Amino acid sequence: MEPSAEPTTPAADPGPPPLSLHELESELLGLAGHITAAECGFLRLLAEFDDRGGWCGVGVRSCAHWLTWRAGMSLRTATEHLRVAHALTRLPRITEAFAAGRISYSKIRAITRLAGAEDSVLARLTPTPAATPHTPAPCTTTASPHLGADPTTDPRPGDDSITCDAGDDPGPAR
């Protein structure tokens, strides 16, 4: 009697070698830029969809309600997306930077809260040498409580600011 041969299983495919940390970082930042660009595309379409009444239907009260129903967003998130989407229609240079993935959605939200004149906002949003197309400089915004005031009669012009940090942050704690 011959010894029974053990069935051989093919060696598991080890797959590609793991990425180096630099490659991982590059891949993450590249994807972040693509996500940002896609979000800009979503918001552009959303503004048009709302303007054209695409959301109108039996029982649908607003585009924000349509987004909660069809896209699974909370009402608050949907309302904010619509606010930003409509603001972007008046800010072509900011929209261009957003579409290119150079400014994140969180920064766009802050800018659209402040933006009266697009160029003045962009002039104050000065990227640092550490910023690249996929790694925009960290920015914070400060809005004065009288943001909607007439700039010719506003007693405190210049209270609204956007500050970009050079990156003194040592990074995440480990």
Coordinates of C-alpha atoms in Angstrom, one line a residue:
M1 CA 0.0 0.0 0.0
E2 CA 1.3 3.3 -1.0
P3 CA 1.4 6.1 1.5
S4 CA -1.3 8.5 0.9
A5 CA -0.1 11.8 -0.4
E6 CA -1.1 14.8 1.7
P7 CA -3.1 17.2 -0.4
T8 CA -1.0 20.3 -1.0
T9 CA -2.5 23.7 -0.7
P10 CA -1.1 26.4 -2.7
A11 CA 1.0 28.9 -0.8
A12 CA -1.1 31.9 0.3
D13 CA -0.4 34.9 -1.9
P14 CA 1.5 37.2 0.4
G15 CA 0.2 40.2 -1.7
P16 CA 2.3 43.3 -2.3
P17 CA 4.9 44.2 0.3
P18 CA 3.7 46.6 3.0
L19 CA 4.1 50.3 2.1
S20 CA 6.7 52.4 3.9
L21 CA 5.5 55.1 6.2
H22 CA 6.4 57.7 3.6
E23 CA 4.4 55.8 0.9
L24 CA 1.4 55.4 3.3
E25 CA 1.5 59.1 4.1
S26 CA 1.6 60.0 0.4
E27 CA -1.3 57.6 -0.4
L28 CA -3.3 59.0 2.5
L29 CA -2.7 62.6 1.5
G30 CA -3.5 61.9 -2.1
L31 CA -6.8 60.2 -1.2
A32 CA -7.6 63.1 1.1
G33 CA -7.2 65.5 -1.8
H34 CA -9.4 63.3 -4.0
I35 CA -12.1 63.2 -1.3
T36 CA -12.0 67.0 -0.9
A37 CA -12.3 67.4 -4.7
A38 CA -15.2 65.0 -4.7
E39 CA -16.9 66.8 -1.9
C40 CA -16.6 70.0 -3.8
G41 CA -18.3 68.3 -6.8
F42 CA -21.0 67.1 -4.5
L43 CA -21.7 70.6 -3.2
R44 CA -21.7 72.1 -6.7
L45 CA -24.3 69.6 -7.8
L46 CA -26.3 70.1 -4.6
A47 CA -26.6 73.9 -5.1
E48 CA -27.9 73.3 -8.6
F49 CA -30.2 70.5 -7.5
D50 CA -31.7 72.8 -4.8
D51 CA -32.0 75.8 -7.2
R52 CA -33.8 73.6 -9.7
G53 CA -36.1 72.1 -7.1
G54 CA -35.0 68.6 -7.7
W55 CA -36.0 67.7 -4.2
C56 CA -39.6 68.7 -4.6
G57 CA -42.1 65.9 -4.0
V58 CA -45.0 64.8 -1.9
G59 CA -44.1 65.1 1.8
V60 CA -40.6 66.6 1.2
R61 CA -40.4 70.0 2.8
S62 CA -36.9 71.2 1.7
C63 CA -33.7 70.1 0.1
A64 CA -32.3 69.5 3.6
H65 CA -35.1 67.1 4.4
W66 CA -34.6 65.4 1.0
L67 CA -30.9 64.9 2.0
T68 CA -31.8 63.4 5.3
W69 CA -34.1 61.0 3.5
R70 CA -32.1 60.1 0.4
A71 CA -28.5 60.6 1.5
G72 CA -28.8 59.6 5.2
M73 CA -27.5 62.9 6.6
S74 CA -28.7 64.5 9.8
L75 CA -30.9 67.6 9.2
R76 CA -28.2 69.8 10.7
T77 CA -25.5 68.4 8.4
A78 CA -27.8 68.7 5.4
T79 CA -28.6 72.3 6.3
E80 CA -24.9 73.1 6.6
H81 CA -24.0 71.4 3.3
L82 CA -26.7 73.5 1.6
R83 CA -25.4 76.7 3.2
V84 CA -21.9 76.0 2.0
A85 CA -23.0 74.8 -1.4
H86 CA -24.9 78.1 -2.1
A87 CA -22.1 80.2 -0.7
L88 CA -19.6 78.5 -3.1
T89 CA -21.6 79.7 -6.1
R90 CA -20.6 83.2 -5.1
L91 CA -16.9 82.3 -4.5
P92 CA -15.3 81.1 -7.7
R93 CA -11.6 81.3 -6.6
I94 CA -12.3 79.5 -3.3
T95 CA -14.4 76.9 -5.1
E96 CA -11.5 76.4 -7.6
A97 CA -9.0 75.8 -4.7
F98 CA -11.6 73.4 -3.0
A99 CA -12.1 71.5 -6.3
A100 CA -8.3 71.1 -6.6
G101 CA -8.2 69.6 -3.1
R102 CA -6.1 72.5 -1.7
I103 CA -8.6 73.6 0.9
S104 CA -10.5 71.1 3.1
Y105 CA -14.3 71.2 3.7
S106 CA -13.8 72.2 7.3
K107 CA -11.9 75.3 6.1
I108 CA -14.4 76.0 3.4
R109 CA -17.2 76.0 6.0
A110 CA -15.3 78.6 8.1
I111 CA -14.4 80.7 5.0
T112 CA -18.0 80.7 3.8
R113 CA -19.1 82.0 7.2
L114 CA -16.8 84.9 6.9
A115 CA -16.7 85.5 3.1
G116 CA -18.2 88.8 2.0
A117 CA -15.5 89.5 -0.5
E118 CA -13.8 86.4 -1.8
D119 CA -10.5 88.1 -2.6
S120 CA -10.1 89.6 0.9
V121 CA -10.6 86.1 2.5
L122 CA -8.0 84.5 0.1
A123 CA -5.5 87.3 0.8
R124 CA -5.7 86.6 4.5
L125 CA -5.5 82.8 4.0
T126 CA -1.8 82.7 3.4
P127 CA -0.4 79.2 3.3
T128 CA 2.9 78.6 5.0
P129 CA 5.9 76.9 3.4
A130 CA 4.8 73.6 5.1
A131 CA 1.6 73.6 3.1
T132 CA 1.4 71.7 -0.1
P133 CA -1.6 70.9 -2.4
H134 CA -2.5 67.9 -0.3
T135 CA -1.4 69.3 3.1
P136 CA -3.0 72.7 3.6
A137 CA -1.8 74.8 6.5
P138 CA -4.0 74.6 9.6
C139 CA -6.3 77.6 9.6
T140 CA -8.5 79.0 12.3
T141 CA -11.2 81.6 11.9
T142 CA -12.5 84.2 14.2
A143 CA -15.7 85.9 13.3
S144 CA -16.9 89.1 15.0
P145 CA -20.5 89.1 16.3
H146 CA -21.3 91.9 13.8
L147 CA -20.2 90.0 10.7
G148 CA -23.2 91.2 8.6
A149 CA -22.6 94.9 9.4
D150 CA -22.0 97.4 6.7
P151 CA -18.2 97.7 6.2
T152 CA -18.5 101.4 5.6
T153 CA -20.1 102.0 9.0
D154 CA -18.7 99.1 11.0
P155 CA -16.9 100.6 14.0
R156 CA -14.5 97.7 14.3
P157 CA -13.3 96.7 10.8
G158 CA -10.8 93.9 10.7
D159 CA -12.2 91.8 13.6
D160 CA -12.8 88.9 11.3
S161 CA -9.6 87.0 10.6
I162 CA -8.3 83.7 9.2
T163 CA -4.9 82.7 10.6
C164 CA -2.8 80.0 9.1
D165 CA -0.2 78.4 11.3
A166 CA 3.3 77.6 10.3
G167 CA 3.1 74.2 11.9
D168 CA 4.7 74.5 15.3
D169 CA 2.5 71.5 16.2
P170 CA 4.8 68.6 17.0
G171 CA 2.3 66.2 15.6
P172 CA 0.1 63.6 17.3
A173 CA 1.1 62.3 20.7
R174 CA 2.3 58.8 20.7

